[in-house]
Coordinates of C-alpha atoms in Angstrom, one line a residue:
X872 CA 45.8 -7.5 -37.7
X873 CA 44.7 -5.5 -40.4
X874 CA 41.9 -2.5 -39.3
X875 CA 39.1 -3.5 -37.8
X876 CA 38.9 -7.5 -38.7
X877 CA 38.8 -10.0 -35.8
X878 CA 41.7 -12.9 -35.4
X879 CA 41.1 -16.2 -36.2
X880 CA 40.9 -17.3 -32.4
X881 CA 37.8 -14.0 -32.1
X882 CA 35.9 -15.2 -35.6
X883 CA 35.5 -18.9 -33.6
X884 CA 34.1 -17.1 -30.9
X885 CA 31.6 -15.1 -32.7
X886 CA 30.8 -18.2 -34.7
X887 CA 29.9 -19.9 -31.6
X888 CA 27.9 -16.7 -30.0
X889 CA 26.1 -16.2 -33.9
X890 CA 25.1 -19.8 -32.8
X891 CA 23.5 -19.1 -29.5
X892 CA 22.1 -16.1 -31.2
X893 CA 20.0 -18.0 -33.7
X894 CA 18.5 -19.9 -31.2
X895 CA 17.7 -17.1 -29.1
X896 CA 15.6 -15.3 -32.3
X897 CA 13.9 -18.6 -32.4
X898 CA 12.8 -18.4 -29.7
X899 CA 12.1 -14.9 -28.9
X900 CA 11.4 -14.9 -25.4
X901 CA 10.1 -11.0 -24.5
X902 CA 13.0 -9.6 -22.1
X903 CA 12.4 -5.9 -21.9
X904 CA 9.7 -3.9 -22.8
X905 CA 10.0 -0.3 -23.6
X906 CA 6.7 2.3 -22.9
X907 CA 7.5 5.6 -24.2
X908 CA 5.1 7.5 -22.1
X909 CA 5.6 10.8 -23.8
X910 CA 7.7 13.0 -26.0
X911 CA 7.6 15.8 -23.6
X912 CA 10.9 17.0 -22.8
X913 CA 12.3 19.5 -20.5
X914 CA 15.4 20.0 -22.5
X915 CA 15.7 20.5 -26.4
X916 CA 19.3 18.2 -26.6
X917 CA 21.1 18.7 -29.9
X918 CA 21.5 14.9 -30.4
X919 CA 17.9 13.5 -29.5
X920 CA 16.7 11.2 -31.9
X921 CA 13.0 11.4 -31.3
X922 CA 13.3 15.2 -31.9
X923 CA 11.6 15.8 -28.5
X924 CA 10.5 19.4 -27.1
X925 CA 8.7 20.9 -24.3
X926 CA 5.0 20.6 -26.6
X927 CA 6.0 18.0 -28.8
X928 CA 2.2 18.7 -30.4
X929 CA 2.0 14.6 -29.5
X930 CA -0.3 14.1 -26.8
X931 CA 1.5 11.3 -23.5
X932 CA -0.5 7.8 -23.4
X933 CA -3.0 7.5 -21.0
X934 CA -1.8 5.3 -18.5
X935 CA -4.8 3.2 -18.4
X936 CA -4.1 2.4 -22.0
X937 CA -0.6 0.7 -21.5
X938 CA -2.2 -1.0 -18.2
X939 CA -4.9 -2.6 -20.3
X940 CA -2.2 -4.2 -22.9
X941 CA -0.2 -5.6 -20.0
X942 CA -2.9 -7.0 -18.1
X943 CA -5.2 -8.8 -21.3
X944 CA -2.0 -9.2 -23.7
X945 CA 1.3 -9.5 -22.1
X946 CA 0.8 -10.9 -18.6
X947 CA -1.3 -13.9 -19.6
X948 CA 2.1 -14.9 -21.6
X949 CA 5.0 -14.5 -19.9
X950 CA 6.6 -14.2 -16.0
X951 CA 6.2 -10.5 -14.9
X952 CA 9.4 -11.3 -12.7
X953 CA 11.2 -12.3 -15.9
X954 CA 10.1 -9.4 -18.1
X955 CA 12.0 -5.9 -17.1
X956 CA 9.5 -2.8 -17.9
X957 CA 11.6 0.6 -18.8
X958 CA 9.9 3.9 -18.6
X959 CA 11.3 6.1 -21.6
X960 CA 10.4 9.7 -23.9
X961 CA 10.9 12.6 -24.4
X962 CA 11.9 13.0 -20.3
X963 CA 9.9 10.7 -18.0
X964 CA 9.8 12.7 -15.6
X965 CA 7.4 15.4 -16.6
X966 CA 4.9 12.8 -16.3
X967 CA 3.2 13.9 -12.7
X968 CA 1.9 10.0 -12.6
X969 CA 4.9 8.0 -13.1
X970 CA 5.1 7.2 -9.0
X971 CA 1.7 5.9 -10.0
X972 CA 2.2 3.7 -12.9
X973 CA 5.2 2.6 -11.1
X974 CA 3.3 0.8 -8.5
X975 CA 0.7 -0.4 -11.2
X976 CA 3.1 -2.4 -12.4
X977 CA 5.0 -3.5 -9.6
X978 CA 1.1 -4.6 -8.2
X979 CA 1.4 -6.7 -10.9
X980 CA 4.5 -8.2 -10.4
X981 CA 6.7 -6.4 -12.8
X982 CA 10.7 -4.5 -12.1
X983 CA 10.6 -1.3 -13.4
X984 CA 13.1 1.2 -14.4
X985 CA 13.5 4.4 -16.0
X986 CA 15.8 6.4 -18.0
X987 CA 16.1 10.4 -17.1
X988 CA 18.2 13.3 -17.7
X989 CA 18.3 13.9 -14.6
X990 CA 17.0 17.7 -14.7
X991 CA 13.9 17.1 -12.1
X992 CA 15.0 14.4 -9.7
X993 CA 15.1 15.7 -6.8
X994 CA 15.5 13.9 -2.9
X995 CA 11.7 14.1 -2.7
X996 CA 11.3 12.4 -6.1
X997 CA 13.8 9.8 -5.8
X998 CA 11.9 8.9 -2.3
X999 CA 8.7 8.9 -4.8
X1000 CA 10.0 7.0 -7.2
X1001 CA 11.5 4.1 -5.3
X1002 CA 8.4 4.2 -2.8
X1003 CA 6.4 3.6 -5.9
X1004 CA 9.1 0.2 -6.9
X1005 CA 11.7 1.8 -8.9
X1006 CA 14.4 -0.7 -9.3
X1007 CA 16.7 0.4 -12.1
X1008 CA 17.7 4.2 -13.7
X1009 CA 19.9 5.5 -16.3
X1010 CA 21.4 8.5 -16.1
X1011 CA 22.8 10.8 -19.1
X1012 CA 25.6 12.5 -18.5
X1013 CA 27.6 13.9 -21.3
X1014 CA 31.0 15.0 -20.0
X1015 CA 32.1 18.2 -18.1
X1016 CA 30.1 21.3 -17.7
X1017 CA 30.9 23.0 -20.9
X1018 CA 30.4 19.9 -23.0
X1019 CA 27.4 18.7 -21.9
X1020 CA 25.3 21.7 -21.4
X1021 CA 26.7 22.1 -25.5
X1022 CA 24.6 19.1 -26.5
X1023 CA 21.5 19.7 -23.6
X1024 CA 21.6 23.2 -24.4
X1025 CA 20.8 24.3 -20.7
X1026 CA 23.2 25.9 -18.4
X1027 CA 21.9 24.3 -15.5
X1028 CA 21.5 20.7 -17.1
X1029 CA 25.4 19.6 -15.8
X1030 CA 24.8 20.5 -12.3
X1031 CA 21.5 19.0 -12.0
X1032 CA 22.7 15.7 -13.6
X1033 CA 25.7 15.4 -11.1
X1034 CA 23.4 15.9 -8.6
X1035 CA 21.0 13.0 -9.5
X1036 CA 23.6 11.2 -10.0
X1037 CA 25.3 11.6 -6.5
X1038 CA 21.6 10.7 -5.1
X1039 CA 21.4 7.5 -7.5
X1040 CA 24.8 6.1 -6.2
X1041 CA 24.0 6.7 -2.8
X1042 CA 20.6 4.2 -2.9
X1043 CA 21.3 0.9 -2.0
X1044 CA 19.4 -1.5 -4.2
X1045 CA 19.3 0.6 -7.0
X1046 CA 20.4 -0.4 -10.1
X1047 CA 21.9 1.9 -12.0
X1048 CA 24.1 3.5 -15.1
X1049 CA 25.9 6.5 -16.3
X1050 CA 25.3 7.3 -19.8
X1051 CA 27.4 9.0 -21.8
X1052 CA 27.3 10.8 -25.7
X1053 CA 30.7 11.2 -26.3
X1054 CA 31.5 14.2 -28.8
X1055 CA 34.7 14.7 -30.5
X1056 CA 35.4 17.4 -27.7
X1057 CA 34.9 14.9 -25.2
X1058 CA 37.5 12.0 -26.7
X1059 CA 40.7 13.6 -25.1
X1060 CA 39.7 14.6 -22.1
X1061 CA 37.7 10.4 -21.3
X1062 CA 40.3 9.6 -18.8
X1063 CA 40.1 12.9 -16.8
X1064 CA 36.1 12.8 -16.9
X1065 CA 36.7 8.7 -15.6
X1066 CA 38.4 10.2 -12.9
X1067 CA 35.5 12.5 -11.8
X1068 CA 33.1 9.6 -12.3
X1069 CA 35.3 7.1 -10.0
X1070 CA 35.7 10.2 -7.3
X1071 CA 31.8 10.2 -7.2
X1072 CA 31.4 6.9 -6.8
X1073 CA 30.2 5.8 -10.5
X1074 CA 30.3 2.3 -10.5
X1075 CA 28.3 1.3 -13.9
X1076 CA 29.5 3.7 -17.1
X1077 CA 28.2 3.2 -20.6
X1078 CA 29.2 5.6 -23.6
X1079 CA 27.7 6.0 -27.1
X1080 CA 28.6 7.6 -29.9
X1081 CA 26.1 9.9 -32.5
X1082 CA 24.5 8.2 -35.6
X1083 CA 22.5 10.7 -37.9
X1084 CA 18.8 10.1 -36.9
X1085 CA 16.5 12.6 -35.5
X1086 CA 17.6 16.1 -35.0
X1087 CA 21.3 15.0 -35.3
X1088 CA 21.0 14.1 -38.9
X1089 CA 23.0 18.0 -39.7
X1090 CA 25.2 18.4 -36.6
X1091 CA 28.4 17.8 -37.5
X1092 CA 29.9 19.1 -34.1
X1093 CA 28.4 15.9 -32.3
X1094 CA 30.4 13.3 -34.9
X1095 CA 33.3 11.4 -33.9
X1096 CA 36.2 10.9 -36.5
X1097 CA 37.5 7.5 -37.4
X1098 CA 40.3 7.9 -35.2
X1099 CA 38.5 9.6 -32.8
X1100 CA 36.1 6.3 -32.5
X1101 CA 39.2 4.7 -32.5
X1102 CA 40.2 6.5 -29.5
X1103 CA 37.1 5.6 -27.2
X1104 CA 37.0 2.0 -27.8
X1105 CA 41.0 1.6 -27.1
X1106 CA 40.0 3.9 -23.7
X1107 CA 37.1 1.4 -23.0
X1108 CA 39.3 -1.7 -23.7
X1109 CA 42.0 0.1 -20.9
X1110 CA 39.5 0.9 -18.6
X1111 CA 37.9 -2.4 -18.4
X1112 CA 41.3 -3.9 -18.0
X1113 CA 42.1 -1.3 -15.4
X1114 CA 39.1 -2.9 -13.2
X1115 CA 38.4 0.6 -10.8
X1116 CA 34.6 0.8 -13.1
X1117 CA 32.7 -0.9 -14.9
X1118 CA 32.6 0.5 -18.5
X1119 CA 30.9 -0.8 -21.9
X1120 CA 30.5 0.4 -25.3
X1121 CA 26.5 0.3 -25.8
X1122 CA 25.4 -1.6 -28.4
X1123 CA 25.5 0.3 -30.9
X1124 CA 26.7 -1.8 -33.6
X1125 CA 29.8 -4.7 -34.7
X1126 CA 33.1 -3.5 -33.2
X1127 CA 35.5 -6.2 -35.3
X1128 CA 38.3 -7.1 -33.4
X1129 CA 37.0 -4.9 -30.1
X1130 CA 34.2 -7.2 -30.0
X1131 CA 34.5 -9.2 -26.3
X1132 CA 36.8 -6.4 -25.3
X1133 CA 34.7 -3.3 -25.0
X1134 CA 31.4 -4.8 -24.2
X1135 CA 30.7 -7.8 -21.3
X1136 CA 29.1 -10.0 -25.0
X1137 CA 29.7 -10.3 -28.6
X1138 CA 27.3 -7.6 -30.5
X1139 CA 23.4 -8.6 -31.0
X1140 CA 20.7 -6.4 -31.5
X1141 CA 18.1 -7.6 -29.4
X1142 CA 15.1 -5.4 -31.0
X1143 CA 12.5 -7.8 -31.7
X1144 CA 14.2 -10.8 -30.6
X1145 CA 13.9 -10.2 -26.5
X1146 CA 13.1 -6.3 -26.6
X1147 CA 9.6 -4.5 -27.6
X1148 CA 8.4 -1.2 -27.4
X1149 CA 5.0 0.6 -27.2
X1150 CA 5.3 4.0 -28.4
X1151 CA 3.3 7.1 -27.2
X1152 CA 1.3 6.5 -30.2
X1153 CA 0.5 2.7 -29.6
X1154 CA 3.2 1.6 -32.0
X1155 CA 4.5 -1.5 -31.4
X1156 CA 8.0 -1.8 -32.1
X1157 CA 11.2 -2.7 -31.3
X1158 CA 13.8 -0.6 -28.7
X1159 CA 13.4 2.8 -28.4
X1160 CA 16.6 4.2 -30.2
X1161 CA 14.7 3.0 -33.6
X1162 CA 13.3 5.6 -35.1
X1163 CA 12.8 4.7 -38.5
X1164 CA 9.7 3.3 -39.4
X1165 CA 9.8 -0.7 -38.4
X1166 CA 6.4 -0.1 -36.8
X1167 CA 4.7 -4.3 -36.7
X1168 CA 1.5 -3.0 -35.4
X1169 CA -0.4 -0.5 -33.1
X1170 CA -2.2 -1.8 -29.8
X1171 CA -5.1 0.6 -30.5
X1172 CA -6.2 -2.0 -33.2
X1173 CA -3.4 -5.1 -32.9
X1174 CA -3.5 -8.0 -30.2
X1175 CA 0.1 -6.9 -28.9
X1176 CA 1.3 -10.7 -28.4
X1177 CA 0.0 -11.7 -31.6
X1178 CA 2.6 -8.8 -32.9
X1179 CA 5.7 -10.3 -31.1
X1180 CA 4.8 -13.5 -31.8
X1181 CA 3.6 -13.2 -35.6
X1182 CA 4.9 -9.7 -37.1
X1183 CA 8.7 -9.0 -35.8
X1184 CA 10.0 -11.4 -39.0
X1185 CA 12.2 -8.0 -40.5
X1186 CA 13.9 -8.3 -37.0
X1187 CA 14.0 -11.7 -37.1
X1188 CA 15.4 -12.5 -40.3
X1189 CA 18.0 -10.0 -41.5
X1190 CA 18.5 -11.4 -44.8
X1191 CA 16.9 -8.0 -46.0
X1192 CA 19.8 -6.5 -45.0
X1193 CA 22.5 -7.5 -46.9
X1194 CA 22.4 -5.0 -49.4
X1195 CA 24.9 -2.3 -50.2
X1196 CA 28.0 -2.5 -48.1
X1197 CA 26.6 -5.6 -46.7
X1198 CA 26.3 -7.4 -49.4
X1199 CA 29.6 -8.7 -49.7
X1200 CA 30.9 -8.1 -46.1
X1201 CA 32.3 -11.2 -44.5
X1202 CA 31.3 -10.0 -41.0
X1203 CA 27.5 -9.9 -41.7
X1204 CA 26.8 -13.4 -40.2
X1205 CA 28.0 -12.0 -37.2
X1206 CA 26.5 -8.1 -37.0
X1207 CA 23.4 -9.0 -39.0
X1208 CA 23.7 -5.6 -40.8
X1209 CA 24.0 -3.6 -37.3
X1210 CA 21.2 -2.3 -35.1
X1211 CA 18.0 -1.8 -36.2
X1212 CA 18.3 2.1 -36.0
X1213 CA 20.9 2.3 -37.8
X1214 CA 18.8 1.6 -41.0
X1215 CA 15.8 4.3 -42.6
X1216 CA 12.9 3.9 -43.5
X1217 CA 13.6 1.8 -46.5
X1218 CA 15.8 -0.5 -44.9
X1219 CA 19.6 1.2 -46.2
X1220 CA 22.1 1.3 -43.8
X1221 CA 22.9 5.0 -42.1
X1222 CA 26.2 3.8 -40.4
X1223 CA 28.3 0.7 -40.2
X1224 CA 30.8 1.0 -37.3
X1225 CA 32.9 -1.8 -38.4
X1226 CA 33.2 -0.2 -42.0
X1227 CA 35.0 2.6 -39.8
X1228 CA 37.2 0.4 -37.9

């Protein structure tokens, strides 16, 4: 099998999942739904993507603000049981009313997660947080001490994030992940840090790789080599064959012939097909890792299910997309161009993971 292209037997299967696919965008059925409550951030990491910082000079939204969308513009529409709301930023914990927008929304019938670095959860917090219907967090946690307080620049940022973590896995009832940035540093030393993850009782791992958005657009010390990339996925394939946890490549973009191997589905980017976000600005958009600007409205002066329903056609139809390397790639009609954040602002294509298989 020549690089990165799937077999024969694969290319049925993603023919038959690019099927199911289609008829999911059709019908668009709102799955997740992102609120950035702030770009504050505790840390200053070297790979965010939203360029977060302790005064961001971007003000967090009121809650009251996101209540009033769910309550005249979302719930009206859908199942709150059916439609998982994620807390994100910046770091959501620096919001000193998150216990209280957490039981807003499970008032009104809505599961609720979060994801954290981990730096202020503390027991009393936890307690807070799952008091207040906290039913799902993810964790970041880079690798050992040396590489991950590299990328979160903090010397206290390992310890504090093995700690949460050794809370998290002790809750039972609470769903959870490890999430990991893997850095070229990182890729020889996977198995060892597996180890340490298995020891602690990790049972849910996901690992990502850098794509040059935000303030990692110049940091060439966070970028994987083709091998290198080469070397995770064949150590996620292993480990999921190994059975002891429960790994996954995020979704991040079309794998070739890793796709079904390295992930529990074929690729999709669900952005505007099941998942939405409402940025700290009122943006209305798709998942949070899109930082480009694919903004379809803003719910300080848009009806916010007249957006999803109406205005997500650029994630919809991804015809746009195949320009450039695209153009003539026989893989498109089943990656779609990759993820939504891997394009800019005017639509070209930062990084094509299959082009580096």
């Amino acid at each position: 099998m020549a690089g990165g292209r799937p077999g024969l037997r694969k290319r049925i299967g993603l023919g038959l999942f690019a099927d199911l696919y289609a008829d999911k965008v059709r019908q668009h059925r709102l799955r997740t739904l992102f609120w950035e409550c702030t770009l504050r951030c505790n840390l200053a990491c070297r790979h965010c993507g939203s360029d977060c910082r302790v005064d961001p000079g971007v003000k967090d939204m009121p809650l009251e603000d996101f209540l009033r969308v769910l309550d005249e513009q979302v719930t009206p529409h859908v199942d709150p049981r059916s439609v998982l709301l994620i807390f994100s930023g910046g770091e959501v914990l620096v919001r000193p009313d998150l216990e209280v927008a957490g039981a807003e929304v499970t008032r009104r019938g809505y599961p609720w997660g979060m994801v954290t670095n981990g730096m202020a959860l503390d027991d009393a917090r936890l307690r807070s947080l799952m008091d207040a219907g906290l039913r799902s967090v993810s964790v970041s946690f880079d690798g050992f001490e040396q590489e991950h307080n590299y990328i979160r620049r903090n010397p206290r940022s390992f310890d504090r994030a093995l700690e949460a973590i050794r809370r998290i896995v002790r809750q039972p009832g609470l769903a959870y992940d490890v999430i990991t940035c893997v850095t070229g540093q990182m890729v020889p030393r996977l198995e060892e840090f597996k180890e340490l993850l298995i020891a602690e009782g990790v049972g849910w791992w996901r690992l990502f790789t850098i794509f040059p958005v935000g303030r990692a657009r110049n940091d060439e010390s966070l970028r994987l080599t083709d091998g290198q990339f080469r070397e995770v996925l064949e150590f996620i394939r292993r480990t999921r064959r190994e059975g002891r946890i429960d790994v996954s490549y995020a979704c991040e973009g079309f794998l070739g012939r890793y796709e079904g191997e390295v992930r529990d589905d074929f690729y999709q980017c669900a952005a505007g097909v099941s998942v939405a976000s409402i940025r700290v600005d009122g943006a209305i958009s798709g998942c949070t890792s899109i930082r480009s600007n694919f903004h379809q409205g803003n719910i300080y002066r848009d009806d916010f299910w007249e957006v999803w329903q109406n205005r997500f056609q650029p994630f919809r139809d991804r015809s746009w997309a195949r320009t450039g390397a695209c153009a003539t790639c026989d893989m498109f009609r089943y990656c779609q161009g990759g993820g939504m954040h891997l394009h800019d602002d005017d639509g070209a294509l930062l990084y094509c993971h299959y082009h580096r298989l």
